[in-house]
Amino acid sequence: MIKEISGMMQLIMRCQSAMSWKLQSLRYDYIEQIRGDNGTDESENVRELYEYFFGGDHDTVSGKIKLNKERVYESFEIYLQQLCDVLAQLLGTKNEKREIRVHFRYWTAELGDKNLYKPLVIAGEGMKIKEMRDLSWSELLKGSYEAGHCLIASINEKYCQNSFKNNKNKDESKKKWCDFWTAIPKLGKNKGKNTRKDIDKNVYKEYNSVTDEVTVDQPYLTFGITIYDERDRRLLYVLDYLHIDEIISDMIDDFLYYFPVDFEKYAESRRLD
């Protein structure tokens, strides 16, 4: 087990390094897009962007910068896709036959029958996003959020009995999973605190106007890893032991430092697509 943990720590460090380079590339790409719009290197906006993305006084310059919302959303989805790609590739390194799915889902920010979490990005050999179904706010998504940490399905089957039942009843044309792991990224410097002021960026809350009690409390973004072979079950245990959910959150925070995302507006934009 110690050898497995040590090996996984090395893979995680490789993932962090790869994502650091990819984030740097996204910052350069954003500047190139703005330069293309302006047709010149001398634009004051381009100079400020260089200072914002690569200068030593990011916080001061940030007050002068207004990023293009749609380009930020596009960069955000590219970054999440890259994160899934890197993880899926690294986790499959030790065993080329390993089948694994790494994905993010997003909340539509709607209630009632439309209170769904839809597939956003996915990675894994042969995995297709159209094969992922929408999930309601229940089972392991809700259980993981309320627990405040990631959960493995097989250890927490009480939360996801319907998922196990549906998986068992799949016809032969559909791939059956073996186990899965679900986490809710905690985003922002104040993540983990409970006051309304300090709530993390990945959480939406509504309050009763009279009693101030919480009436809606849900995350916008969820993260999951699915395995399809019993031999890979220990992979989920090792990732859970290493708190991979916190590492994933930190890498998303690295992106949000340069490309702030208003998740409520982002969810609205996704609904309009």
Coordinates of C-alpha atoms in Angstrom, one line a residue:
M1 CA 0.0 0.0 0.0
I2 CA 2.9 2.4 0.9
K3 CA 4.4 1.8 -2.6
E4 CA 1.0 2.5 -4.2
I5 CA 0.6 5.8 -2.3
S6 CA 4.1 6.9 -3.1
G7 CA 3.6 6.1 -6.8
M8 CA 0.3 8.0 -6.8
M9 CA 1.8 11.0 -5.1
Q10 CA 4.3 11.2 -8.0
L11 CA 1.5 11.0 -10.6
I12 CA -0.3 13.8 -8.8
M13 CA 2.8 16.0 -8.8
R14 CA 3.1 15.4 -12.5
C15 CA -0.5 16.4 -13.0
Q16 CA 0.0 19.6 -11.0
S17 CA 3.1 20.4 -13.1
A18 CA 1.2 19.7 -16.4
M19 CA -1.7 21.9 -15.4
S20 CA 0.6 24.8 -14.4
W21 CA 2.0 24.8 -17.9
K22 CA -1.5 24.5 -19.5
L23 CA -2.8 27.5 -17.4
Q24 CA 0.2 29.5 -18.5
S25 CA -0.7 28.6 -22.1
L26 CA -4.3 29.7 -21.6
R27 CA -3.2 33.1 -20.3
Y28 CA -1.0 33.6 -23.4
D29 CA -3.9 32.4 -25.6
Y30 CA -6.2 35.0 -24.1
I31 CA -3.8 37.8 -24.8
E32 CA -3.3 36.6 -28.4
Q33 CA -7.1 36.7 -28.8
I34 CA -7.3 40.3 -27.6
R35 CA -4.3 41.3 -29.7
G36 CA -6.1 39.8 -32.7
D37 CA -9.1 41.9 -31.9
N38 CA -7.1 45.1 -31.6
G39 CA -4.6 44.4 -34.4
T40 CA -1.7 45.8 -32.5
D41 CA 0.7 45.1 -29.6
E42 CA 0.5 48.7 -28.4
S43 CA -3.0 48.5 -27.1
E44 CA -3.2 49.6 -23.5
N45 CA -5.5 46.7 -22.7
V46 CA -2.9 44.2 -24.0
R47 CA -0.2 45.8 -21.9
E48 CA -2.4 45.6 -18.8
L49 CA -3.2 42.0 -19.6
Y50 CA 0.5 41.1 -19.6
E51 CA 0.9 42.8 -16.3
Y52 CA -2.2 41.1 -14.9
F53 CA -1.3 37.6 -16.1
F54 CA 2.5 37.7 -15.8
G55 CA 3.5 40.8 -13.8
G56 CA 4.4 41.0 -10.2
D57 CA 1.5 43.1 -9.1
H58 CA -1.5 41.1 -10.1
D59 CA -3.9 42.3 -7.3
T60 CA -3.3 46.0 -8.1
V61 CA -3.8 45.6 -11.9
S62 CA -6.8 43.3 -11.5
G63 CA -9.0 46.3 -10.6
K64 CA -8.3 47.8 -14.0
I65 CA -9.0 44.6 -16.0
K66 CA -12.3 43.6 -17.3
L67 CA -12.1 40.1 -19.0
N68 CA -14.4 39.0 -21.7
K69 CA -16.9 36.8 -20.0
E70 CA -17.5 34.4 -22.9
R71 CA -13.8 33.9 -23.4
V72 CA -13.3 33.2 -19.7
Y73 CA -16.1 30.6 -19.9
E74 CA -14.5 29.0 -22.9
S75 CA -11.1 29.0 -21.2
F76 CA -12.7 27.5 -18.1
E77 CA -14.1 24.5 -20.0
I78 CA -10.9 24.0 -21.9
Y79 CA -9.0 23.9 -18.5
L80 CA -11.4 21.4 -17.0
Q81 CA -11.1 19.2 -20.1
Q82 CA -7.4 19.4 -19.9
L83 CA -7.5 18.5 -16.3
C84 CA -9.6 15.4 -17.0
D85 CA -7.3 14.4 -19.9
V86 CA -4.2 14.7 -17.8
L87 CA -5.7 12.7 -14.9
A88 CA -7.1 10.0 -17.1
Q89 CA -3.8 9.6 -18.9
L90 CA -1.7 9.5 -15.8
L91 CA -4.0 7.2 -13.9
G92 CA -3.9 4.8 -16.8
T93 CA -0.1 4.8 -17.0
K94 CA 0.6 1.8 -14.9
N95 CA -1.9 -0.4 -16.7
E96 CA -2.6 0.3 -20.3
K97 CA -5.8 -1.8 -20.2
R98 CA -7.2 0.2 -17.3
E99 CA -10.6 1.7 -18.1
I100 CA -11.3 4.8 -16.3
R101 CA -13.6 7.8 -16.7
V102 CA -12.8 11.2 -15.3
H103 CA -15.5 13.9 -15.6
F104 CA -17.1 17.1 -14.4
R105 CA -20.8 17.9 -14.2
Y106 CA -22.4 21.3 -13.8
W107 CA -25.7 22.3 -12.1
T108 CA -28.3 24.0 -14.3
A109 CA -29.1 26.3 -11.4
E110 CA -32.8 25.3 -11.7
L111 CA -35.1 23.7 -9.2
G112 CA -37.9 21.3 -9.3
D113 CA -37.9 18.8 -12.2
K114 CA -35.1 20.7 -13.9
N115 CA -32.8 20.5 -10.9
L116 CA -30.2 18.5 -12.8
Y117 CA -26.4 18.0 -13.0
K118 CA -25.4 17.7 -16.7
P119 CA -22.2 16.3 -18.1
L120 CA -19.7 19.1 -18.8
V121 CA -16.4 17.4 -19.8
I122 CA -15.1 13.8 -19.8
A123 CA -11.9 11.9 -20.4
G124 CA -10.9 8.3 -20.7
E125 CA -10.1 5.9 -23.5
G126 CA -13.3 5.3 -25.5
M127 CA -15.5 7.4 -23.1
K128 CA -18.1 9.6 -24.7
I129 CA -20.0 12.4 -23.0
K130 CA -23.2 11.4 -24.8
E131 CA -23.1 8.2 -22.8
M132 CA -23.3 10.1 -19.5
R133 CA -26.8 10.7 -18.2
D134 CA -28.1 13.8 -16.3
L135 CA -28.2 13.3 -12.5
S136 CA -30.7 14.7 -10.1
W137 CA -29.7 16.4 -6.9
S138 CA -29.6 13.2 -4.8
E139 CA -27.6 10.0 -4.1
L140 CA -23.8 10.4 -3.9
L141 CA -23.8 14.0 -5.2
K142 CA -25.9 15.2 -2.3
G143 CA -24.2 12.8 0.1
S144 CA -20.7 14.0 -0.7
Y145 CA -21.7 17.6 -0.5
E146 CA -23.4 17.1 2.9
A147 CA -20.5 15.0 4.2
G148 CA -18.0 17.7 3.2
H149 CA -15.6 15.3 1.5
C150 CA -15.5 12.9 -1.4
L151 CA -17.3 9.5 -1.2
I152 CA -16.8 6.1 -2.8
A153 CA -20.0 4.5 -4.0
S154 CA -19.3 1.0 -2.8
I155 CA -18.5 2.2 0.7
N156 CA -21.6 4.5 0.8
E157 CA -24.1 2.4 -1.1
K158 CA -26.9 3.7 1.1
Y159 CA -26.7 7.0 -0.9
C160 CA -26.8 5.4 -4.3
Q161 CA -29.0 2.3 -4.3
N162 CA -30.8 3.4 -7.5
S163 CA -27.4 3.8 -9.3
F164 CA -26.4 0.3 -8.4
K165 CA -29.8 -1.1 -9.4
N166 CA -29.7 0.7 -12.8
N167 CA -26.1 -0.4 -13.4
K168 CA -27.0 -4.1 -12.6
N169 CA -30.0 -3.9 -15.0
K170 CA -28.1 -2.5 -18.0
D171 CA -28.4 -4.4 -21.2
E172 CA -25.3 -6.0 -22.8
S173 CA -24.8 -3.1 -25.2
K174 CA -24.0 -0.7 -22.4
K175 CA -20.9 -0.6 -20.3
K176 CA -21.3 -1.5 -16.6
W177 CA -19.1 0.3 -14.1
C178 CA -17.5 -1.4 -11.1
D179 CA -17.3 1.6 -8.7
F180 CA -17.2 5.4 -8.7
W181 CA -16.0 8.3 -6.6
T182 CA -17.7 11.7 -6.3
A183 CA -16.4 15.0 -4.9
I184 CA -17.6 18.6 -4.7
P185 CA -14.8 21.0 -5.4
K186 CA -14.4 23.7 -2.6
L187 CA -13.3 26.8 -4.4
G188 CA -12.1 30.2 -3.1
K189 CA -9.9 31.4 -0.3
N190 CA -12.7 31.2 2.2
K191 CA -13.8 27.6 1.3
G192 CA -15.0 25.5 4.2
K193 CA -16.4 28.3 6.3
N194 CA -20.1 28.4 7.0
T195 CA -21.1 32.0 7.2
R196 CA -23.0 33.6 4.3
K197 CA -20.1 36.1 3.7
D198 CA -17.4 33.4 3.6
I199 CA -19.2 30.8 1.5
D200 CA -17.1 29.3 -1.3
K201 CA -17.5 30.1 -4.9
N202 CA -18.9 26.7 -5.9
V203 CA -22.0 27.0 -3.7
Y204 CA -25.4 28.5 -4.3
K205 CA -27.7 29.3 -1.4
E206 CA -31.1 30.9 -1.0
Y207 CA -32.5 32.1 2.4
N208 CA -36.0 32.5 3.8
S209 CA -36.6 36.2 3.8
V210 CA -38.3 36.0 7.2
T211 CA -36.4 33.4 9.2
D212 CA -33.1 33.6 7.3
E213 CA -33.0 29.8 7.2
V214 CA -31.3 28.2 4.2
T215 CA -33.9 27.0 1.7
V216 CA -31.6 26.0 -1.2
D217 CA -28.0 24.8 -0.7
Q218 CA -26.3 23.2 -3.7
P219 CA -22.9 23.3 -5.6
Y220 CA -22.5 24.3 -9.2
L221 CA -19.7 21.9 -10.1
T222 CA -19.1 18.3 -9.3
F223 CA -16.2 15.9 -10.1
G224 CA -16.1 12.2 -10.5
I225 CA -13.9 9.2 -11.3
T226 CA -15.5 5.9 -12.5
I227 CA -13.7 2.5 -12.8
Y228 CA -14.8 -0.5 -14.8
D229 CA -12.6 -3.3 -13.5
E230 CA -12.5 -4.8 -10.0
R231 CA -8.7 -4.7 -10.1
D232 CA -8.8 -0.9 -10.1
R233 CA -10.9 -0.5 -7.0
R234 CA -7.8 0.2 -4.9
L235 CA -7.1 3.2 -7.1
L236 CA -10.1 5.0 -5.6
Y237 CA -9.0 4.2 -2.1
V238 CA -5.6 5.6 -2.7
L239 CA -7.0 8.8 -4.3
D240 CA -9.4 9.1 -1.4
Y241 CA -6.5 8.7 1.1
L242 CA -4.5 11.4 -0.6
H243 CA -7.5 13.8 -0.6
I244 CA -7.4 14.2 -4.4
D245 CA -10.6 16.3 -4.1
E246 CA -8.6 19.0 -2.3
I247 CA -5.8 18.9 -4.9
I248 CA -8.4 19.2 -7.7
S249 CA -10.0 22.1 -5.9
D250 CA -6.6 23.8 -5.6
M251 CA -5.9 23.4 -9.3
I252 CA -9.2 24.9 -10.2
D253 CA -8.5 27.8 -7.8
D254 CA -5.3 28.4 -9.7
F255 CA -7.4 29.0 -12.8
L256 CA -9.9 31.2 -11.0
Y257 CA -7.1 33.4 -9.7
Y258 CA -6.5 34.7 -13.2
F259 CA -9.9 34.0 -14.8
P260 CA -12.7 34.7 -12.2
V261 CA -15.9 32.9 -12.9
D262 CA -19.3 33.9 -11.6
F263 CA -20.8 30.4 -11.4
E264 CA -24.4 31.5 -11.2
K265 CA -24.0 33.5 -14.5
Y266 CA -22.0 30.6 -16.0
A267 CA -24.8 28.2 -15.2
E268 CA -27.3 30.6 -16.8
S269 CA -25.1 30.8 -20.0
R270 CA -25.0 27.0 -20.2
R271 CA -28.8 26.9 -20.0
L272 CA -29.0 29.3 -23.0
D273 CA -26.6 27.3 -25.2

